[in-house]
Short mmCIF file of N, CA and C in Angstrom, two decimals:
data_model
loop_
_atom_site.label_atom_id
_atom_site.label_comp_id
_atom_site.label_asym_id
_atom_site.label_seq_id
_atom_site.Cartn_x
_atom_site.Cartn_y
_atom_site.Cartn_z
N UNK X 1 2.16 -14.45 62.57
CA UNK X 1 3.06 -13.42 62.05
C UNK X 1 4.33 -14.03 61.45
N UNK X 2 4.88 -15.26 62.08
CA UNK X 2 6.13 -15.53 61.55
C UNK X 2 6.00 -16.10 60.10
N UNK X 3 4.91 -16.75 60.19
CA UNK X 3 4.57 -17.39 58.42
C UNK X 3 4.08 -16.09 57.71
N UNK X 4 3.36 -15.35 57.74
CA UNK X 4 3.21 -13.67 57.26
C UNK X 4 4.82 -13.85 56.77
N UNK X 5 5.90 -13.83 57.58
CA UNK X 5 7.10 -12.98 57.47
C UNK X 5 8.06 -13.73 56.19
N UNK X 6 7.76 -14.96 56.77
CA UNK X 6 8.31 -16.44 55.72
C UNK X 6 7.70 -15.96 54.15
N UNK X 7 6.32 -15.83 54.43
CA UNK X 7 6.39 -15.57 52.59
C UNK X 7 6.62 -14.39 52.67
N UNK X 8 6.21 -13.42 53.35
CA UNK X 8 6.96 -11.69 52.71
C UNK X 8 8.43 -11.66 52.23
N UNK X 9 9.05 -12.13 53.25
CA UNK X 9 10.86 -11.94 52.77
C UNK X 9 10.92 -13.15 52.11
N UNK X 10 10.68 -14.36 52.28
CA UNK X 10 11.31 -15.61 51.62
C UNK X 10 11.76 -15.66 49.82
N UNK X 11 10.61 -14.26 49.19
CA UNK X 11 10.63 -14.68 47.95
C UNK X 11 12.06 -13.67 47.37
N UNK X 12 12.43 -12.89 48.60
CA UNK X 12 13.92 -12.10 48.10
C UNK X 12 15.06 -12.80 48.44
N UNK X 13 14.72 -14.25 48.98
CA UNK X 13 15.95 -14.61 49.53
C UNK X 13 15.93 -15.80 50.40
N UNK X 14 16.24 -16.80 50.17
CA UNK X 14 15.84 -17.83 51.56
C UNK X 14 16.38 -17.19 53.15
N UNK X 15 18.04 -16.59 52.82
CA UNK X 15 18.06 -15.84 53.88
C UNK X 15 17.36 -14.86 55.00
N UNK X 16 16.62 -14.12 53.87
CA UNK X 16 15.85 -13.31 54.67
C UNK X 16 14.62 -13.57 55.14
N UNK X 17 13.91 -14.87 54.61
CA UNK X 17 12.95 -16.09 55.57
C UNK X 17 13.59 -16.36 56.86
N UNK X 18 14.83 -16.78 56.60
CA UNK X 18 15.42 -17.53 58.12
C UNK X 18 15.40 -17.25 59.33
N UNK X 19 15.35 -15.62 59.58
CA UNK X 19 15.34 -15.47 61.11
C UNK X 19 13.73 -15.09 61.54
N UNK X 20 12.57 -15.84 60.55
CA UNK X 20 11.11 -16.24 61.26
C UNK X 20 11.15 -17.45 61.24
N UNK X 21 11.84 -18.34 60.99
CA UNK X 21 11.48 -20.09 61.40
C UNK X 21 11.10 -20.34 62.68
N UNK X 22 9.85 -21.68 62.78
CA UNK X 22 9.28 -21.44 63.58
C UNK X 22 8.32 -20.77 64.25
N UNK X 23 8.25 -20.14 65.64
CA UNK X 23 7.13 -18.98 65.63
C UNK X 23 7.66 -17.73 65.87
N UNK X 24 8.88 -17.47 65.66
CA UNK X 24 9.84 -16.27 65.84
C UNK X 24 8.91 -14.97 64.84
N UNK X 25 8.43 -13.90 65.23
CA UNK X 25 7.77 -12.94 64.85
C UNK X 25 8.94 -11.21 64.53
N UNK X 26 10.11 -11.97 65.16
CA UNK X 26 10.81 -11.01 64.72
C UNK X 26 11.86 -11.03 64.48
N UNK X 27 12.98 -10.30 63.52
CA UNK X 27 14.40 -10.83 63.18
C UNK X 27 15.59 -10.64 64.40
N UNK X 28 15.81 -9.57 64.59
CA UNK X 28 16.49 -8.70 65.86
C UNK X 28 15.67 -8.21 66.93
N UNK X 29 15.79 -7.30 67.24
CA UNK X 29 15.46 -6.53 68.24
C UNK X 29 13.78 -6.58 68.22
N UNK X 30 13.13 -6.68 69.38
CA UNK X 30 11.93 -7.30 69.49
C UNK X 30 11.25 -5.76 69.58
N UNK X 31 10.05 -5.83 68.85
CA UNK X 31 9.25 -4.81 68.74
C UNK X 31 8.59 -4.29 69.68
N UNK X 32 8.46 -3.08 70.13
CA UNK X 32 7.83 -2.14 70.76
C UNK X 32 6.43 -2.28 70.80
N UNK X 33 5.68 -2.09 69.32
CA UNK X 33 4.47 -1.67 69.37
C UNK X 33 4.49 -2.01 67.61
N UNK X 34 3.43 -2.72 67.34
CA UNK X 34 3.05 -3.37 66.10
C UNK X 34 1.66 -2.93 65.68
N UNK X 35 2.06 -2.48 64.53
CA UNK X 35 0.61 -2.04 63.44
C UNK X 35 0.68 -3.17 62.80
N UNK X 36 -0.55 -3.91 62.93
CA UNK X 36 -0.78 -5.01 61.74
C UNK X 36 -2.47 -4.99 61.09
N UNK X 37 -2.40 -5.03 59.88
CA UNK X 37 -3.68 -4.81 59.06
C UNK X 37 -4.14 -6.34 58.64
N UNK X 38 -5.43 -6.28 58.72
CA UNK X 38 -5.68 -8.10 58.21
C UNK X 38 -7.20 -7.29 57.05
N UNK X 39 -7.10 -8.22 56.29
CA UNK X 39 -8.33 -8.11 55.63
C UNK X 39 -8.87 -9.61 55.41
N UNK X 40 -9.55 -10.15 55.01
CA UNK X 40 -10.64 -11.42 54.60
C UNK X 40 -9.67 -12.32 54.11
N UNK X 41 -8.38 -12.01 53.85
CA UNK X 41 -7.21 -13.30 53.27
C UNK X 41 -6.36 -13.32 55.04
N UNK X 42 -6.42 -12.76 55.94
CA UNK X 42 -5.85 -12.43 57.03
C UNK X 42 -4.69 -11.76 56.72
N UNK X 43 -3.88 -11.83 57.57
CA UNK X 43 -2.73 -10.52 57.66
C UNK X 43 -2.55 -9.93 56.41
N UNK X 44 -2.65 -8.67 56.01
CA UNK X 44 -2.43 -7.61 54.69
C UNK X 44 -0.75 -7.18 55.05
N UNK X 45 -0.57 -6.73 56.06
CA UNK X 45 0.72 -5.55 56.44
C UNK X 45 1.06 -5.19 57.39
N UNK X 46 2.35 -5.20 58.16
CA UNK X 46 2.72 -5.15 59.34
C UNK X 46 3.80 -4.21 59.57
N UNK X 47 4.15 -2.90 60.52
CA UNK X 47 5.13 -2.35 60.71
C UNK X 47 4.96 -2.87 61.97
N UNK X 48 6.69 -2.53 62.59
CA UNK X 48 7.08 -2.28 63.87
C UNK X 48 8.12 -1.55 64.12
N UNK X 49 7.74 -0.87 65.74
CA UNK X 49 8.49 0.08 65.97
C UNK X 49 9.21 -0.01 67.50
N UNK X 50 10.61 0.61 67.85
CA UNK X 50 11.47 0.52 68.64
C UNK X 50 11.83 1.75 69.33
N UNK X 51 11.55 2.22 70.22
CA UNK X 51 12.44 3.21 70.97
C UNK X 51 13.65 3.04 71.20
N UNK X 52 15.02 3.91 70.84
CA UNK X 52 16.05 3.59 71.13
C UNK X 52 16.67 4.34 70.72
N UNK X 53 18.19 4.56 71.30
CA UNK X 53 19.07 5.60 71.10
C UNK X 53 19.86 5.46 69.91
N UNK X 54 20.25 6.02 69.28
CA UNK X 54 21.17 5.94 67.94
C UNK X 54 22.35 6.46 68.30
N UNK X 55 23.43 6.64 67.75
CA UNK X 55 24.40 7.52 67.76
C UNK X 55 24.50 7.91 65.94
N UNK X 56 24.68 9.14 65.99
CA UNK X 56 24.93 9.83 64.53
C UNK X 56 26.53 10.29 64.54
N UNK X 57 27.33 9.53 64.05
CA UNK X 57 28.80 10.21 64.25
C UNK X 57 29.34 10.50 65.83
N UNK X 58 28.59 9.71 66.52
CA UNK X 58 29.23 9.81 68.03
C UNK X 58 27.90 10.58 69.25
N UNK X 59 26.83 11.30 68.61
CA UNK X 59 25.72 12.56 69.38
C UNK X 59 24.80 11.07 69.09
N UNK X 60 24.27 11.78 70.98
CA UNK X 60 23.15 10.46 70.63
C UNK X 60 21.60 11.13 70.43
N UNK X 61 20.83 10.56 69.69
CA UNK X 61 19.53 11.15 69.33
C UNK X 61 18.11 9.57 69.41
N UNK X 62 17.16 10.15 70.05
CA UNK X 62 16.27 9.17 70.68
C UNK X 62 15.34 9.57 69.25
N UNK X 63 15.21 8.27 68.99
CA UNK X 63 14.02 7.80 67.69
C UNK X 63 13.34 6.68 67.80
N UNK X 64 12.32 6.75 66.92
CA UNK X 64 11.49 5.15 67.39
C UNK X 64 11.96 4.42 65.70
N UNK X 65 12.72 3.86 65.73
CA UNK X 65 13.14 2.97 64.92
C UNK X 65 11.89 2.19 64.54
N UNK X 66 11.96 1.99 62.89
CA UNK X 66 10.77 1.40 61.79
C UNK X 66 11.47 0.67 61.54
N UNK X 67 10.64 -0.95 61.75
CA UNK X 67 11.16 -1.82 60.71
C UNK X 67 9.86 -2.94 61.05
N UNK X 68 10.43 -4.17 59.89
CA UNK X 68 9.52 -5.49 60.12
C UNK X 68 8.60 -4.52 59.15
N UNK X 69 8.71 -3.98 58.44
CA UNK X 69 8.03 -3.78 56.96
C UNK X 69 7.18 -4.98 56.33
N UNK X 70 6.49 -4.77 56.12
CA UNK X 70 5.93 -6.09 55.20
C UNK X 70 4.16 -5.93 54.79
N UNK X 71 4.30 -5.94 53.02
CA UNK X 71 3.03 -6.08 52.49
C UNK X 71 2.73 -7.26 52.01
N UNK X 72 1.42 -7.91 51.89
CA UNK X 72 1.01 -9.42 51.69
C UNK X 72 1.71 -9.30 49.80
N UNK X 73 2.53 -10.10 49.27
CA UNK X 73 2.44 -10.22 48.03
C UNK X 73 1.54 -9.35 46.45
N UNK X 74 0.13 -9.75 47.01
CA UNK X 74 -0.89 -9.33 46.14
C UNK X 74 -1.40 -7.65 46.30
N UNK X 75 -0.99 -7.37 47.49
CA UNK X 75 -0.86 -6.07 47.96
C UNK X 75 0.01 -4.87 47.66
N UNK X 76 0.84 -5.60 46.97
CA UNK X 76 2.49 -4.56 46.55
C UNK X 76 1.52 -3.13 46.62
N UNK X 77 2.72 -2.56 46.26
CA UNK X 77 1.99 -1.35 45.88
C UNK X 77 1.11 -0.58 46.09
N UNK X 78 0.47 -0.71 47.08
CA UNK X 78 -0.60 0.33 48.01
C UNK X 78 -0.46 -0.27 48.97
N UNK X 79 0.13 -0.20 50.03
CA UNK X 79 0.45 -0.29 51.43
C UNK X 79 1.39 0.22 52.16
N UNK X 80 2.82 0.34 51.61
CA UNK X 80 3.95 1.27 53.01
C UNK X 80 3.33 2.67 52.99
N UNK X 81 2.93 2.99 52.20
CA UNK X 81 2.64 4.66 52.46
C UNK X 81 1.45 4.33 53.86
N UNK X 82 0.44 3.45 53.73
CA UNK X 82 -0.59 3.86 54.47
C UNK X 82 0.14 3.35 55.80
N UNK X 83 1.17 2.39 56.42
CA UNK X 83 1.58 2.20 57.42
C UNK X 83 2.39 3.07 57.47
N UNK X 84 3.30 4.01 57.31
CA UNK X 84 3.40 5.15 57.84
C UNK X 84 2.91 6.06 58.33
N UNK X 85 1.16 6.31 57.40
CA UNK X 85 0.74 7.33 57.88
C UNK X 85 -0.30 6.66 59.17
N UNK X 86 -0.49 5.28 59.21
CA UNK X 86 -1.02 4.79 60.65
C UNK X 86 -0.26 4.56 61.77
N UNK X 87 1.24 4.55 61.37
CA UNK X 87 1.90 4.81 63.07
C UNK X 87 2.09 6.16 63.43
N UNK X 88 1.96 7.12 62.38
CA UNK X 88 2.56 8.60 62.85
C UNK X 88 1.91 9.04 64.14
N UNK X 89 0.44 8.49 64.58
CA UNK X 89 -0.01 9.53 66.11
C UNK X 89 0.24 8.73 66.77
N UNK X 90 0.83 7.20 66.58
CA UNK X 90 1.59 6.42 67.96
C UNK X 90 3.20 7.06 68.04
N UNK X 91 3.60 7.48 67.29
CA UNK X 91 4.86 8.02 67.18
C UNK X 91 4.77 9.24 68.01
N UNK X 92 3.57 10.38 67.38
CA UNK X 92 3.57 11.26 68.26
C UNK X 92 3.16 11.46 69.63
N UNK X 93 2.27 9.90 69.92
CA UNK X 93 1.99 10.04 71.29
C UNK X 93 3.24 9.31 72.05
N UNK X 94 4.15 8.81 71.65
CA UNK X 94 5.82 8.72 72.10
C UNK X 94 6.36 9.62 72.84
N UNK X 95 6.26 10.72 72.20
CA UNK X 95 6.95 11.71 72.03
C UNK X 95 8.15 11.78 71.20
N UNK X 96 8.45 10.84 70.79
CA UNK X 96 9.95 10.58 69.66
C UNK X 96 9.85 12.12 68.46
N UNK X 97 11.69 12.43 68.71
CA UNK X 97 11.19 13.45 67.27
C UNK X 97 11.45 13.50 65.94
N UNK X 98 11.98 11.68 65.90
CA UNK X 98 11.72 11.10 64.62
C UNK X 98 11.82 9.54 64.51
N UNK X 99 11.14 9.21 63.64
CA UNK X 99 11.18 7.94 63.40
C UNK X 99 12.62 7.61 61.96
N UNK X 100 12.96 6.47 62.16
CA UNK X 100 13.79 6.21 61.70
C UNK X 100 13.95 4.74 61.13
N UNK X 101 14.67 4.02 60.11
CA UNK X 101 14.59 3.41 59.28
C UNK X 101 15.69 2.76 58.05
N UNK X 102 16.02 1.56 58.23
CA UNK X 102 16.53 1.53 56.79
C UNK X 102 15.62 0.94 55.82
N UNK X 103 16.36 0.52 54.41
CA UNK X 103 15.90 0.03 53.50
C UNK X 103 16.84 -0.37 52.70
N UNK X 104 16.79 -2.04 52.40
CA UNK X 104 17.94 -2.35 51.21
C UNK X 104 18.19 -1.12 50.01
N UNK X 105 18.70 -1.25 48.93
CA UNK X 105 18.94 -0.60 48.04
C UNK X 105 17.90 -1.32 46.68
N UNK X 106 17.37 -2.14 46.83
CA UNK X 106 16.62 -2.59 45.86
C UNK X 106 15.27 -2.24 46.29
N UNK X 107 14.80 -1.72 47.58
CA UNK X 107 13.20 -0.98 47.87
C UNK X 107 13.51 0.75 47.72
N UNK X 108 14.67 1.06 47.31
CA UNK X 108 14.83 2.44 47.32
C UNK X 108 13.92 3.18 46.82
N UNK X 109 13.67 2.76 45.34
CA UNK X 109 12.96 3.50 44.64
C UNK X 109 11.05 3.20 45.32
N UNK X 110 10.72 2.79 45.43
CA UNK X 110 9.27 2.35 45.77
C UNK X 110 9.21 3.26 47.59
N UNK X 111 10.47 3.14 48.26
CA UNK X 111 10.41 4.26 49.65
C UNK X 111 10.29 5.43 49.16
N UNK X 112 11.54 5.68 48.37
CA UNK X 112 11.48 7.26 47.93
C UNK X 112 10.45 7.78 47.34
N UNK X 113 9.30 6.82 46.42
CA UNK X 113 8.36 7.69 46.41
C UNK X 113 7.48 8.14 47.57
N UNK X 114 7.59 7.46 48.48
CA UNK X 114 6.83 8.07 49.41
C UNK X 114 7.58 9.53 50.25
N UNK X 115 8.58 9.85 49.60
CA UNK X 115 9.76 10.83 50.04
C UNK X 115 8.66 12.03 49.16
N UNK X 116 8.32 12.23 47.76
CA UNK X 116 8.04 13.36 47.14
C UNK X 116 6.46 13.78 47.61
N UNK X 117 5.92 13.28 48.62
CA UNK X 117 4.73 13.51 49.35
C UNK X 117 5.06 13.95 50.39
N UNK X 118 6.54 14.32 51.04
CA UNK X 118 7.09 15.13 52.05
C UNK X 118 6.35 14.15 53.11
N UNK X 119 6.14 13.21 53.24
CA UNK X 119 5.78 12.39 54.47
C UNK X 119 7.35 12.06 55.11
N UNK X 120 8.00 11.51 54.35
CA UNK X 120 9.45 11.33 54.66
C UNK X 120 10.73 11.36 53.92
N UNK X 121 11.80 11.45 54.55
CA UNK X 121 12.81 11.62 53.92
C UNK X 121 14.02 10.50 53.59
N UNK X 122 14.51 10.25 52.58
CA UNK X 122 15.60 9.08 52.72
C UNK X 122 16.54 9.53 52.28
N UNK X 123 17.65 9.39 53.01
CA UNK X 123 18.82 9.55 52.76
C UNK X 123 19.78 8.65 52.45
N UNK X 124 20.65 9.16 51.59
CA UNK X 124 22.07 8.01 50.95
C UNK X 124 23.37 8.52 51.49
N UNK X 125 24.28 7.46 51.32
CA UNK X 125 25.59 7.45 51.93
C UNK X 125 25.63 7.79 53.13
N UNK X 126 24.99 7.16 53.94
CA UNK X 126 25.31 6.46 55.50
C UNK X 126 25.42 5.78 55.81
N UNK X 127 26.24 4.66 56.50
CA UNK X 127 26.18 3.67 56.68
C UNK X 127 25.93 3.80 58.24
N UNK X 128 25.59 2.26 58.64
CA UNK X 128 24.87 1.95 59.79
C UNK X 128 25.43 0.36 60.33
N UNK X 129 25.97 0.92 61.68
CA UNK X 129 26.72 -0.56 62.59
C UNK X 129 25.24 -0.99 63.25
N UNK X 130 25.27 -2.11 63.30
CA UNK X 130 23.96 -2.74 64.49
C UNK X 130 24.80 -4.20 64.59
N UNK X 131 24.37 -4.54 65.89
CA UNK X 131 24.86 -5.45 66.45
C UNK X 131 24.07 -6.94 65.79
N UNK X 132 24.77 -8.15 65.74
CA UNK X 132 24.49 -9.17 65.84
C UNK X 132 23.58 -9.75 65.80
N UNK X 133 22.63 -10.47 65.45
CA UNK X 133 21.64 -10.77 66.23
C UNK X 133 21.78 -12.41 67.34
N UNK X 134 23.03 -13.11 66.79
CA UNK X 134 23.29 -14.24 67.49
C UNK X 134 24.81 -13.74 67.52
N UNK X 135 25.72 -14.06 68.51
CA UNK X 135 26.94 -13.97 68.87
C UNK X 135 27.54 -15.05 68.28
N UNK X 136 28.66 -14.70 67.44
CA UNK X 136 29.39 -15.87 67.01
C UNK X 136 30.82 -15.81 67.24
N UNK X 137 31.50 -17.16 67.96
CA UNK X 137 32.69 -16.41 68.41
C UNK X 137 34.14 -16.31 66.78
N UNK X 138 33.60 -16.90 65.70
CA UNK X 138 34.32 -16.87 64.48
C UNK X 138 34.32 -14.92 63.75
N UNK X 139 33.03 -14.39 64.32
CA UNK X 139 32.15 -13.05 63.83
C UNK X 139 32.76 -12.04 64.45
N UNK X 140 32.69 -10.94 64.13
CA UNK X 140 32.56 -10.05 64.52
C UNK X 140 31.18 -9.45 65.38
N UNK X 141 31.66 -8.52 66.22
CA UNK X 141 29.92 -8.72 66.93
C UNK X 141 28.98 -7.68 66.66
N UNK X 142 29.71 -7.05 65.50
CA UNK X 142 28.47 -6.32 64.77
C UNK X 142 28.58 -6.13 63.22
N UNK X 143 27.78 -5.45 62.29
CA UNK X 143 28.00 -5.58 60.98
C UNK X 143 27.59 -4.10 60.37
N UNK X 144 28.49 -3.42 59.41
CA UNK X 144 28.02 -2.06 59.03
C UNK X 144 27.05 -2.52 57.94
N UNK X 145 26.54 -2.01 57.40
CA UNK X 145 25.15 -1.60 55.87
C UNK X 145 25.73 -0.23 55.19
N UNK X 146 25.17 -0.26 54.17
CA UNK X 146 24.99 0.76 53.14
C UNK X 146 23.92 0.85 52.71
N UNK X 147 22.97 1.08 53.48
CA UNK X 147 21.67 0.84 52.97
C UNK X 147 21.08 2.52 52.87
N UNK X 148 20.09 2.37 52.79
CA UNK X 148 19.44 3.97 52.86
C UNK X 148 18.73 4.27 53.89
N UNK X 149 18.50 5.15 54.31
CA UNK X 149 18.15 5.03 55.96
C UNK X 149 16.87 6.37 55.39
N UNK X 150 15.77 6.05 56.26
CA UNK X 150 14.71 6.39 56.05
C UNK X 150 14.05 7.57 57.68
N UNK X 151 13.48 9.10 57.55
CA UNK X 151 13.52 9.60 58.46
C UNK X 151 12.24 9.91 58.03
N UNK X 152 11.79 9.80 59.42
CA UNK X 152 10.05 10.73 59.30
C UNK X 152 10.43 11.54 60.69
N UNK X 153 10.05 12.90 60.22
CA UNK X 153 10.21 13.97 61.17
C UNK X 153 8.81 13.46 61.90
N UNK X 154 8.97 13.57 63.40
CA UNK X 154 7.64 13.57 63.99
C UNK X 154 7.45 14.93 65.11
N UNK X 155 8.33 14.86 66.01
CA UNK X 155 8.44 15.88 66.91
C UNK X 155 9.62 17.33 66.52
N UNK X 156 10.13 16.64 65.78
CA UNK X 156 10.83 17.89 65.20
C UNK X 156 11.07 18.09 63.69
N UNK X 157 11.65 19.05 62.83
CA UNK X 157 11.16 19.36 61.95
C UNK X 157 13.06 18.58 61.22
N UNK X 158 12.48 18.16 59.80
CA UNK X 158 14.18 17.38 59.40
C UNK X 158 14.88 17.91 59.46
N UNK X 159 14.90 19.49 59.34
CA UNK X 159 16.65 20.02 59.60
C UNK X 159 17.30 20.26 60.62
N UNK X 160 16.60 19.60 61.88
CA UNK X 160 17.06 18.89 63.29
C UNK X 160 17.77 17.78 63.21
N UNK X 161 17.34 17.19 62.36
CA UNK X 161 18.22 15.47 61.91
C UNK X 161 19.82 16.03 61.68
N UNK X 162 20.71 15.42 62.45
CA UNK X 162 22.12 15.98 62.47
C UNK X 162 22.58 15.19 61.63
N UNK X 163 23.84 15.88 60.62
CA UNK X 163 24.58 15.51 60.20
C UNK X 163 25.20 14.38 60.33
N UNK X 164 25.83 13.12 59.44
CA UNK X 164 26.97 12.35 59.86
C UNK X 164 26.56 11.43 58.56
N UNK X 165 28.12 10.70 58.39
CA UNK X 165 28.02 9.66 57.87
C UNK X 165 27.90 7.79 58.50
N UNK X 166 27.66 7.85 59.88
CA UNK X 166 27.93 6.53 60.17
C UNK X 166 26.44 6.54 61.29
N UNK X 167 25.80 5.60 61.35
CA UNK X 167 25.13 5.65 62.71
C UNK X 167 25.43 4.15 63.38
N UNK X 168 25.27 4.27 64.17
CA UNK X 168 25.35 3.26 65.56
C UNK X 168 23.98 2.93 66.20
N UNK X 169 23.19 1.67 65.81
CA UNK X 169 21.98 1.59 65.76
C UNK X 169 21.65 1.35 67.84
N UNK X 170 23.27 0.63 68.40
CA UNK X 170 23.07 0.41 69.57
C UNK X 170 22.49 -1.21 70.03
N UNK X 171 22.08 -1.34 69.07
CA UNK X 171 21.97 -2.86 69.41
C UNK X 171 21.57 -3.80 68.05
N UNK X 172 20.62 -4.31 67.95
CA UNK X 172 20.04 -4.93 67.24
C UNK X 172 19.18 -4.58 66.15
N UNK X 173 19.19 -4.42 64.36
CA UNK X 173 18.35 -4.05 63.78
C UNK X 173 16.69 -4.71 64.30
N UNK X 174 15.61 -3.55 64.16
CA UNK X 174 14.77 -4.16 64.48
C UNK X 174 13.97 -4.95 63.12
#
């Protein structure tokens, strides 16, 4: 998985290779429960998911946090939709009553289409604190985003998703 991860992110960034060096399989916060697809080249696509509390403007709300996204290169383009719709009955056998998500601003457009199939929703202008993933005593010990944050209603319906502009991921992006 960590070489999977090395070429998935490596080609947006050497940065975003760096926190799989080695056999490290995950950047932050260590995954819950992993959907991974292999076909005849091995690994195709991998989500993972997190139980954990958020805060939305201060109210706390329990979601299973999405991340560790990743389609094989040659794959673009037909794959996040279908890993969404293969974690949704692990989501619902959670009980979580939504899954949740960011996304840089340069995958916006390619998430959001999966927004006009009402599978999910993404929203803009929120930003999002998550903690650290190594403590540095020069750092601050957490970092906000402007990213777009991504909701799949599972147990409840989106106009349950509360209001706010800031969330508080609580610990570690996963």
């Amino acid at each position: 998985l960590a070489e999977f991860f090395r070429r998935t992110y490596g080609p947006t960034g050497a940065f975003n290779a760096k926190p799989f060096e080695g056999s490290r399989s995950w950047a932050g916060a260590r995954p819950e429960f992993r959907a991974i697809a292999y076909d005849s080249s091995g690994i195709a696509a991998h989500m993972g998911l997190l139980r954990r509390f958020i805060k939305i403007d201060g109210a706390d709300l329990l979601v299973a946090e999405l991340g560790l996204y990743g389609i094989r290169r040659d794959l673009e383009g037909r794959g996040i939709s279908s890993s969404f719709r293969v974690v949704l009955p692990v989501l619902q056998e959670l009980g979580v009553p939504f899954g949740f998500g960011t996304v840089r601003p340069a995958l916006h457009k390619h998430v959001a289409r999966l927004g006009r199939g009402g599978l999910l929703i993404v929203k803009s202008g929120i930003r999002v604190r998550s903690t650290l993933q190594v403590a540095l005593l020069d750092k601050p010990p957490t970092r906000i985003d402007d990213a777009f944050v991504v909701v799949l209603p599972v147990g409840r319906p989106i106009s349950d998703w509360p209001a706010g502009e800031m969330i508080d991921r609580n610990g570690a992006e996963l």
